[in-house]
Coordinates of C-alpha atoms and ligand atoms in Angstrom, one line a residue:
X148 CA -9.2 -3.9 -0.4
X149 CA -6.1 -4.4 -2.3
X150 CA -5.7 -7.3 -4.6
X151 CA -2.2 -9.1 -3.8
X152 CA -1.6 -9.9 -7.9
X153 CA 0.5 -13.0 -8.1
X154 CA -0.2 -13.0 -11.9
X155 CA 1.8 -9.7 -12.0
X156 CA 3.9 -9.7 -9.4
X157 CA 5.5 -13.2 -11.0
X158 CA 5.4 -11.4 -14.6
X159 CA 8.0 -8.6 -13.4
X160 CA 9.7 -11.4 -11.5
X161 CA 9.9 -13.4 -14.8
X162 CA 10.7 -10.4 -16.6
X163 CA 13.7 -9.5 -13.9
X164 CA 15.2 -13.3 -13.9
X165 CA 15.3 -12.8 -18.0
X166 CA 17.4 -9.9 -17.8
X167 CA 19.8 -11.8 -15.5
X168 CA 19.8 -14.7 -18.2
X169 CA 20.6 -12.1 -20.8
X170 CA 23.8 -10.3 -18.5
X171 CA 25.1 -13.9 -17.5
X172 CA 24.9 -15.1 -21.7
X173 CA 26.3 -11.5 -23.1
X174 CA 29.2 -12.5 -20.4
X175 CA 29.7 -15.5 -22.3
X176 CA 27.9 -17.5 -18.8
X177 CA 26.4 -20.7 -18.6
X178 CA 22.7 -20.9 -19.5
X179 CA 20.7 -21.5 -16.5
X180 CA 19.2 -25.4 -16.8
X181 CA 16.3 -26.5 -14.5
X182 CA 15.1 -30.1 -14.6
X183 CA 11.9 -32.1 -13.3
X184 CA 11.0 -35.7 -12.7
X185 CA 7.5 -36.2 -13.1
X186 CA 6.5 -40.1 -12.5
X187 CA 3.0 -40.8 -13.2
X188 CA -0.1 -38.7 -14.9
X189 CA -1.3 -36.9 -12.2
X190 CA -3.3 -34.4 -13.8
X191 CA -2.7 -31.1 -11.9
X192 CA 1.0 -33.0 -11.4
X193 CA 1.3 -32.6 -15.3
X194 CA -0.2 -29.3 -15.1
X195 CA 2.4 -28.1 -12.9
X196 CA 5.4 -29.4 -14.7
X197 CA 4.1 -28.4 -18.1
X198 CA 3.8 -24.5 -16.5
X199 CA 7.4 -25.1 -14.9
X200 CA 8.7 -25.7 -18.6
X201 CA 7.1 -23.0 -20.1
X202 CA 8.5 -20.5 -17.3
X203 CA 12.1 -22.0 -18.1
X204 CA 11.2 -21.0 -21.9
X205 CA 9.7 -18.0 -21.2
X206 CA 12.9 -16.5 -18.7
X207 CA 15.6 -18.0 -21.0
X208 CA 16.5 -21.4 -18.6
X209 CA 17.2 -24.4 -20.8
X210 CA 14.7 -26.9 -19.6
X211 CA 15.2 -31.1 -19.2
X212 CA 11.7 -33.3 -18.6
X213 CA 12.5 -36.6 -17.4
X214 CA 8.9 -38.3 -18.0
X215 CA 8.5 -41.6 -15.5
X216 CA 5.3 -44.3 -15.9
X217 CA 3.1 -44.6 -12.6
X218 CA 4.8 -48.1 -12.5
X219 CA 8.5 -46.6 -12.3
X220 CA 10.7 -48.8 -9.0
X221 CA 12.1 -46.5 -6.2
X222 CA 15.3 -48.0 -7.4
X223 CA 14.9 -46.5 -10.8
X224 CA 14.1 -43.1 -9.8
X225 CA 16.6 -42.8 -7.5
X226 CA 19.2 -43.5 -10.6
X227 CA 17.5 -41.0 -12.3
X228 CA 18.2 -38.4 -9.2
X229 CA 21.4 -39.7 -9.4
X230 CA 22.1 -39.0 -13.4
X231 CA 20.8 -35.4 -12.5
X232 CA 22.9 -35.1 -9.3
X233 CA 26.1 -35.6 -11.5
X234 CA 25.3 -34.0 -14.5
X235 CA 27.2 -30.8 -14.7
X236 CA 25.0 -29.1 -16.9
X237 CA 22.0 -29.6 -14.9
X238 CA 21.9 -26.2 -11.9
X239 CA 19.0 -27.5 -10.0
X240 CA 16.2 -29.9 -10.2
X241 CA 13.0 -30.8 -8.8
X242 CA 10.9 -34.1 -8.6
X243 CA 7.2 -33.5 -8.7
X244 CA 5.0 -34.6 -5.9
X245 CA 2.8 -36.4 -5.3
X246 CA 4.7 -40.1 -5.8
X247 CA 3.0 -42.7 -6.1
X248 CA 2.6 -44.9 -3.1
X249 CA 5.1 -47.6 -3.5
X250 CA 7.7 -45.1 -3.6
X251 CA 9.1 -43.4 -0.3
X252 CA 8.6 -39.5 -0.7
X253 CA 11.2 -39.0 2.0
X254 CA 14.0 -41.2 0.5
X255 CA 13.5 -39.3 -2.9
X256 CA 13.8 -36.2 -1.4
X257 CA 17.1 -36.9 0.6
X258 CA 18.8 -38.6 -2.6
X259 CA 18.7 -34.9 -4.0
X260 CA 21.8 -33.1 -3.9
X261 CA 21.2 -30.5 -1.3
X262 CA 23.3 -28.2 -3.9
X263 CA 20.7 -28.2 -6.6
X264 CA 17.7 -29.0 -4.5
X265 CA 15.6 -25.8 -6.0
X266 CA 12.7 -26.7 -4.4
X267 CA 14.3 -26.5 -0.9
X268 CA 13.0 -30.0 0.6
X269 CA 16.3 -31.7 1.3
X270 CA 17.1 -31.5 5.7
X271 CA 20.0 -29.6 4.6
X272 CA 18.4 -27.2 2.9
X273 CA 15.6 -27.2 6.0
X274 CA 18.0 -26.9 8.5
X275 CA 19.5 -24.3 6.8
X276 CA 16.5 -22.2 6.3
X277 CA 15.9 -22.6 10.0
X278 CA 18.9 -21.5 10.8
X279 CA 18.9 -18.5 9.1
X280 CA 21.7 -19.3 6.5
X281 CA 22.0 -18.9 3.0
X282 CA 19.5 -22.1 1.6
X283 CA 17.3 -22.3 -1.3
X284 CA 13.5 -21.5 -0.2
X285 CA 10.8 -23.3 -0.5
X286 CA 8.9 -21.9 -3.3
X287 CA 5.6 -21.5 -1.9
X288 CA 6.9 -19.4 1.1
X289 CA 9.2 -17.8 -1.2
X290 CA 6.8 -16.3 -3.2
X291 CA 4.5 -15.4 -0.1
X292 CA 7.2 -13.4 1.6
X293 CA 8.2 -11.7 -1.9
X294 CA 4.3 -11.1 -2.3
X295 CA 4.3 -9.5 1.1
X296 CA 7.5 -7.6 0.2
X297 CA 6.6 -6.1 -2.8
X298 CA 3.3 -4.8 -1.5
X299 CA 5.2 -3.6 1.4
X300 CA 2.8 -5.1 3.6
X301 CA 3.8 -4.4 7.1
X302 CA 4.4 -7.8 8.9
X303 CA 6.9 -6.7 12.1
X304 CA 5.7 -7.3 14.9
X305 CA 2.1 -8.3 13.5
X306 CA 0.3 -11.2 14.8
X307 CA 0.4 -14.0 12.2
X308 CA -2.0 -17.2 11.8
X309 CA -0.5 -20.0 9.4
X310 CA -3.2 -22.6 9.2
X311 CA -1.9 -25.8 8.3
X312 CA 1.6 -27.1 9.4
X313 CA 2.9 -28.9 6.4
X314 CA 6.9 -29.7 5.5
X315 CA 6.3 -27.5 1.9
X316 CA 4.0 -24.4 3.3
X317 CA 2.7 -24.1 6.7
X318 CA 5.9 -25.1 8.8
X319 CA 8.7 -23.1 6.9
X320 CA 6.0 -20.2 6.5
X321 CA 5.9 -19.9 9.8
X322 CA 9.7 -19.8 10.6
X323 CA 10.2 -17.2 7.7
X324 CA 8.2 -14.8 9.2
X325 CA 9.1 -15.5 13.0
X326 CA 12.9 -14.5 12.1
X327 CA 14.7 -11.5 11.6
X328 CA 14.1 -10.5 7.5
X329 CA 12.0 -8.9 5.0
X330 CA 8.6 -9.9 5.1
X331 CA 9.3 -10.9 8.7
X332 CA 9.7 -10.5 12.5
X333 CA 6.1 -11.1 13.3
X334 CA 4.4 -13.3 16.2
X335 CA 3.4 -16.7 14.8
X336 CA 1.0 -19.1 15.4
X337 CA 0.7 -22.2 13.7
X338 CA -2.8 -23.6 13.9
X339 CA -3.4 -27.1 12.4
X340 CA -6.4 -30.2 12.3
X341 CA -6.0 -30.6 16.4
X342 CA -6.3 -27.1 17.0
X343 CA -9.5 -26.2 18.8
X344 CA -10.1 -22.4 19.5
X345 CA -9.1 -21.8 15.3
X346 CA -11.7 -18.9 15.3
X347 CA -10.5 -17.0 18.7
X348 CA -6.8 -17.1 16.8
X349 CA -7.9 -16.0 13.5
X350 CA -10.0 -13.3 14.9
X351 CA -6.8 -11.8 16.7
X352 CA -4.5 -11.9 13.2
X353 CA -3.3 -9.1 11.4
X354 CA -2.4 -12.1 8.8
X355 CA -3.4 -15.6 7.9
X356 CA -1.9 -17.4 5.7
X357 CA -4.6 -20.4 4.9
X358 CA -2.6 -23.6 4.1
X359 CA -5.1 -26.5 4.7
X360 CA -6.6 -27.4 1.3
X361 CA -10.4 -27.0 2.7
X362 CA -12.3 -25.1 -0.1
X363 CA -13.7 -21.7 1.5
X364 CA -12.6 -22.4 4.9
X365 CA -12.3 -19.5 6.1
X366 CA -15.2 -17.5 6.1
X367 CA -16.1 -13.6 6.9
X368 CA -16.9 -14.3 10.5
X369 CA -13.6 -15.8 11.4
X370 CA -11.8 -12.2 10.6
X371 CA -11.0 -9.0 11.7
X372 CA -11.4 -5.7 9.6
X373 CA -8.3 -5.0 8.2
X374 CA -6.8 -8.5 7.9
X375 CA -4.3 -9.8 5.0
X376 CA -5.1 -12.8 3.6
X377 CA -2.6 -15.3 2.1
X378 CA -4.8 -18.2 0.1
X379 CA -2.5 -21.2 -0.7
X380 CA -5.2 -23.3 -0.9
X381 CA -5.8 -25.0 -4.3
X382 CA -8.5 -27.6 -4.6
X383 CA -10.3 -29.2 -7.8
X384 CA -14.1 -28.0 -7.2
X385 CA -16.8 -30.3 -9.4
X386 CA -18.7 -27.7 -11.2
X387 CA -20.2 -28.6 -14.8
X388 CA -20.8 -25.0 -15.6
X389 CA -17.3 -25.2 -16.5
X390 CA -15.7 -27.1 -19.9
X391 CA -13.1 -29.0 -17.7
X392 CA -15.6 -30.1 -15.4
X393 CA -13.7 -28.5 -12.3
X394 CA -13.4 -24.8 -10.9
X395 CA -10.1 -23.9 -8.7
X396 CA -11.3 -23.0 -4.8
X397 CA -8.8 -21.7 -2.7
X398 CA -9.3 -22.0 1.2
X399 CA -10.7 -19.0 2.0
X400 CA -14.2 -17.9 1.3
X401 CA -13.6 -14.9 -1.1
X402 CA -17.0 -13.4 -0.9
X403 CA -17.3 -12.9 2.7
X404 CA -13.7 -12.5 3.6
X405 CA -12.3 -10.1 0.8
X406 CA -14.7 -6.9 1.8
X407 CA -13.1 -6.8 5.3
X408 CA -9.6 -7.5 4.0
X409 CA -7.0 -4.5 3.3
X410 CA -4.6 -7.4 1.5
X411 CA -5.8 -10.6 0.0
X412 CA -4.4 -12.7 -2.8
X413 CA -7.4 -14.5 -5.2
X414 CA -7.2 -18.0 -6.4
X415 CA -6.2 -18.5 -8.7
X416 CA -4.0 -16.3 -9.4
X417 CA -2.3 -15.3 -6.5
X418 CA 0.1 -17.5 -4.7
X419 CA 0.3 -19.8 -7.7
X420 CA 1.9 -18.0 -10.1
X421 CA 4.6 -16.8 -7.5
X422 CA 5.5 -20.4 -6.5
X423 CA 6.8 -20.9 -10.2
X424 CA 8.5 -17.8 -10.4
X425 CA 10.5 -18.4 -7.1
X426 CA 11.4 -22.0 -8.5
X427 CA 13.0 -20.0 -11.6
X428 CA 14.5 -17.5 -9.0
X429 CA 16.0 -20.5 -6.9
X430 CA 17.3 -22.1 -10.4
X431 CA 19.2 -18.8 -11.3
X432 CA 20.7 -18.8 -7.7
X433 CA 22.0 -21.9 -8.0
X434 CA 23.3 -21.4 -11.2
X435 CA 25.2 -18.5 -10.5
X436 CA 26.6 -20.1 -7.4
X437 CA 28.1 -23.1 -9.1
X438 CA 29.5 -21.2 -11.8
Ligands
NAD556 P1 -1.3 -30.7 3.4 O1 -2.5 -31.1 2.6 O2 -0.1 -31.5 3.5 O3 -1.8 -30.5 5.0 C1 -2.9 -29.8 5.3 C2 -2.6 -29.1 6.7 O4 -3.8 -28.5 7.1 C3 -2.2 -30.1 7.8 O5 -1.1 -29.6 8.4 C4 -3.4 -30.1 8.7 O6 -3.1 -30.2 10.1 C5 -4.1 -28.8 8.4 N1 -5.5 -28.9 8.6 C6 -6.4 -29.8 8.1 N2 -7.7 -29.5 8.5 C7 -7.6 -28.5 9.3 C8 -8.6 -27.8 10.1 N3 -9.8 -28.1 10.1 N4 -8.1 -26.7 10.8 C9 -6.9 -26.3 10.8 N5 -5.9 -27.0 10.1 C10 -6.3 -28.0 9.4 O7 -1.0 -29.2 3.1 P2 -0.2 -28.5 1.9 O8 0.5 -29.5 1.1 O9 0.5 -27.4 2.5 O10 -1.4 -28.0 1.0 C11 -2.4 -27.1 1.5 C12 -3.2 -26.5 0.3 O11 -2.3 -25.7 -0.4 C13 -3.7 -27.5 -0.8 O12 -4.9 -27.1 -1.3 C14 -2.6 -27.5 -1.8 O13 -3.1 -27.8 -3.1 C15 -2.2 -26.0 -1.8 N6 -0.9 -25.7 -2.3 C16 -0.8 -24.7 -3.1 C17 0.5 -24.3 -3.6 C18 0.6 -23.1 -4.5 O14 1.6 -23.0 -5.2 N7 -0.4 -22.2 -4.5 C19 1.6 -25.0 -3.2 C20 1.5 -26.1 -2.3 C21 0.2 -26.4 -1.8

């Protein structure tokens, strides 16, 4: 079994993007300059954006946090996409999600300017991606496929199982790795809550990418020998062995699955990590396009 190290893999990733920084800069370039919205105190939402900041920090971006109350109108964040949509200095942005509820996710996400939408949500950006042309990535499937790539895990013609069909995993993971690229041309199947004969599918895959947010879902019996595992799954587990009061549980069952695995990432520490390091990677790209 080999250990697909996110950790690492978005260290040298981190370490690559900060040698771009440096070549644009001794050029006399503009600095790359990400910016998130976070609106609310969402704890693992504030997590996240704190660990996007750092990265910024840490590969040489500038950095902008524009920090929102829970109570924050629709009509006042979408000024503040707008602020970010015409200020020049600003390459990409992101705004975090979960929103609250009074606030339409899908409006947000549209107002974005498809041209410094890092996170790859905006239909442009979507359609793009499905189309095979130049887009910016999802992050999460981003990293996955660079994951896959690095570790030159073989995924042509491979029979693929993505469980879980959402807009920001499952259903762009499963069109990067039906089309013709790196890390792709396999045979997908995207299984989801209405599926019914989960455990014939999974038995049949060379991989499965686990997208559902179910803690140890997928257990040892529901996999071949040989099997790569992708783990997206992060959930907050009670467990007062632990300080915080929480452990992180990714969707598969480690324990039983791992041992018959030839590839499997761990949580955390596997996909994670990579999903911030393509959001840097997406930053630089657009920076470098505008400029
Ligand atoms: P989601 O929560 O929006 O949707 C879950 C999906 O799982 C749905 O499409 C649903 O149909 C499917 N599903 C639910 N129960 C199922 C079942 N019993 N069998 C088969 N399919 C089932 O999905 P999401 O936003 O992609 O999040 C999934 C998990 O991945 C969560 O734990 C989330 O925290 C995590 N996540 C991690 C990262 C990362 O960077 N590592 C990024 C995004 C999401």
């Amino acid at each position: 079994m080999i250990l697909l190290d996110g950790k690492k893999t978005s260290a040298d990733l981190k370490v690559e993007i900060a040698e771009s920084v440096k070549q644009i800069k001794a050029k006399g370039g503009k600095t790359p300059h990400l910016a998130a919205i976070l609106v609310g105190t969402d704890g693992a939402s504030m997590t996240y954006v704190n660990a996007k900041v750092k990265a910024c920090e840490l590969v040489g971006f500038n950095s902008t946090l524009v920090d929102l109350p829970e109570e924050t109108s629709e009509e006042t964040l979408l000024n503040e996409i707008k602020k970010l949509n015409n200020n020049e200095d600003i390459d990409g942005f992101i705004v975090q999600l979960p929103l609250p509820k009074h606030i339409d996710e899908q409006k947000v996400l549209m107002a974005v300017n498809p041209d410094k939408d890092v996170d790859g949500f905006h239909p442009t950006n979507v359609g793009r991606m499905a189309l095979d042309l130049p887009s910016f990535l999802p992050a999460t499937p981003y990293g996955i496929l660079e994951l896959l790539e690095r570790y030159k895990v073989e995924t042509s013609g491979k029979n693929v199982v993505v469980i879980g069909r959402s807009h920001i995993v499952g259903r762009p993971m499963s069109i990067l790795m039906s089309q013709k690229r790196p890390a792709g041309d396999a045979t997908v199947t995207v299984a989801h809550s209405r599926t019914k004969n989960l455990k014939e599918l999974t038995l049949k895959a060379d991989i499965i990418v686990a997208a559902l947010g179910i803690p140890e879902f997928l257990t040892g019996d529901m996999v071949k020998e040989g099997v790569t595992i992708i783990d997206v799954g992060i959930t907050r587990v009670n467990d007062t062995s632990k300080k915080r009061g929480y452990r992180l549980a990714g969707d598969v069952d480690f324990a039983t699955v791992s041992p018959k695995s030839a590839f499997i990432t761990p949580v955390p520490g596997g996909v994670g990590p990579m999903t911030i390091a393509m959001l840097m990677k997406n930053t630089l790209l657009a920076c470098e396009r505008k400029n």
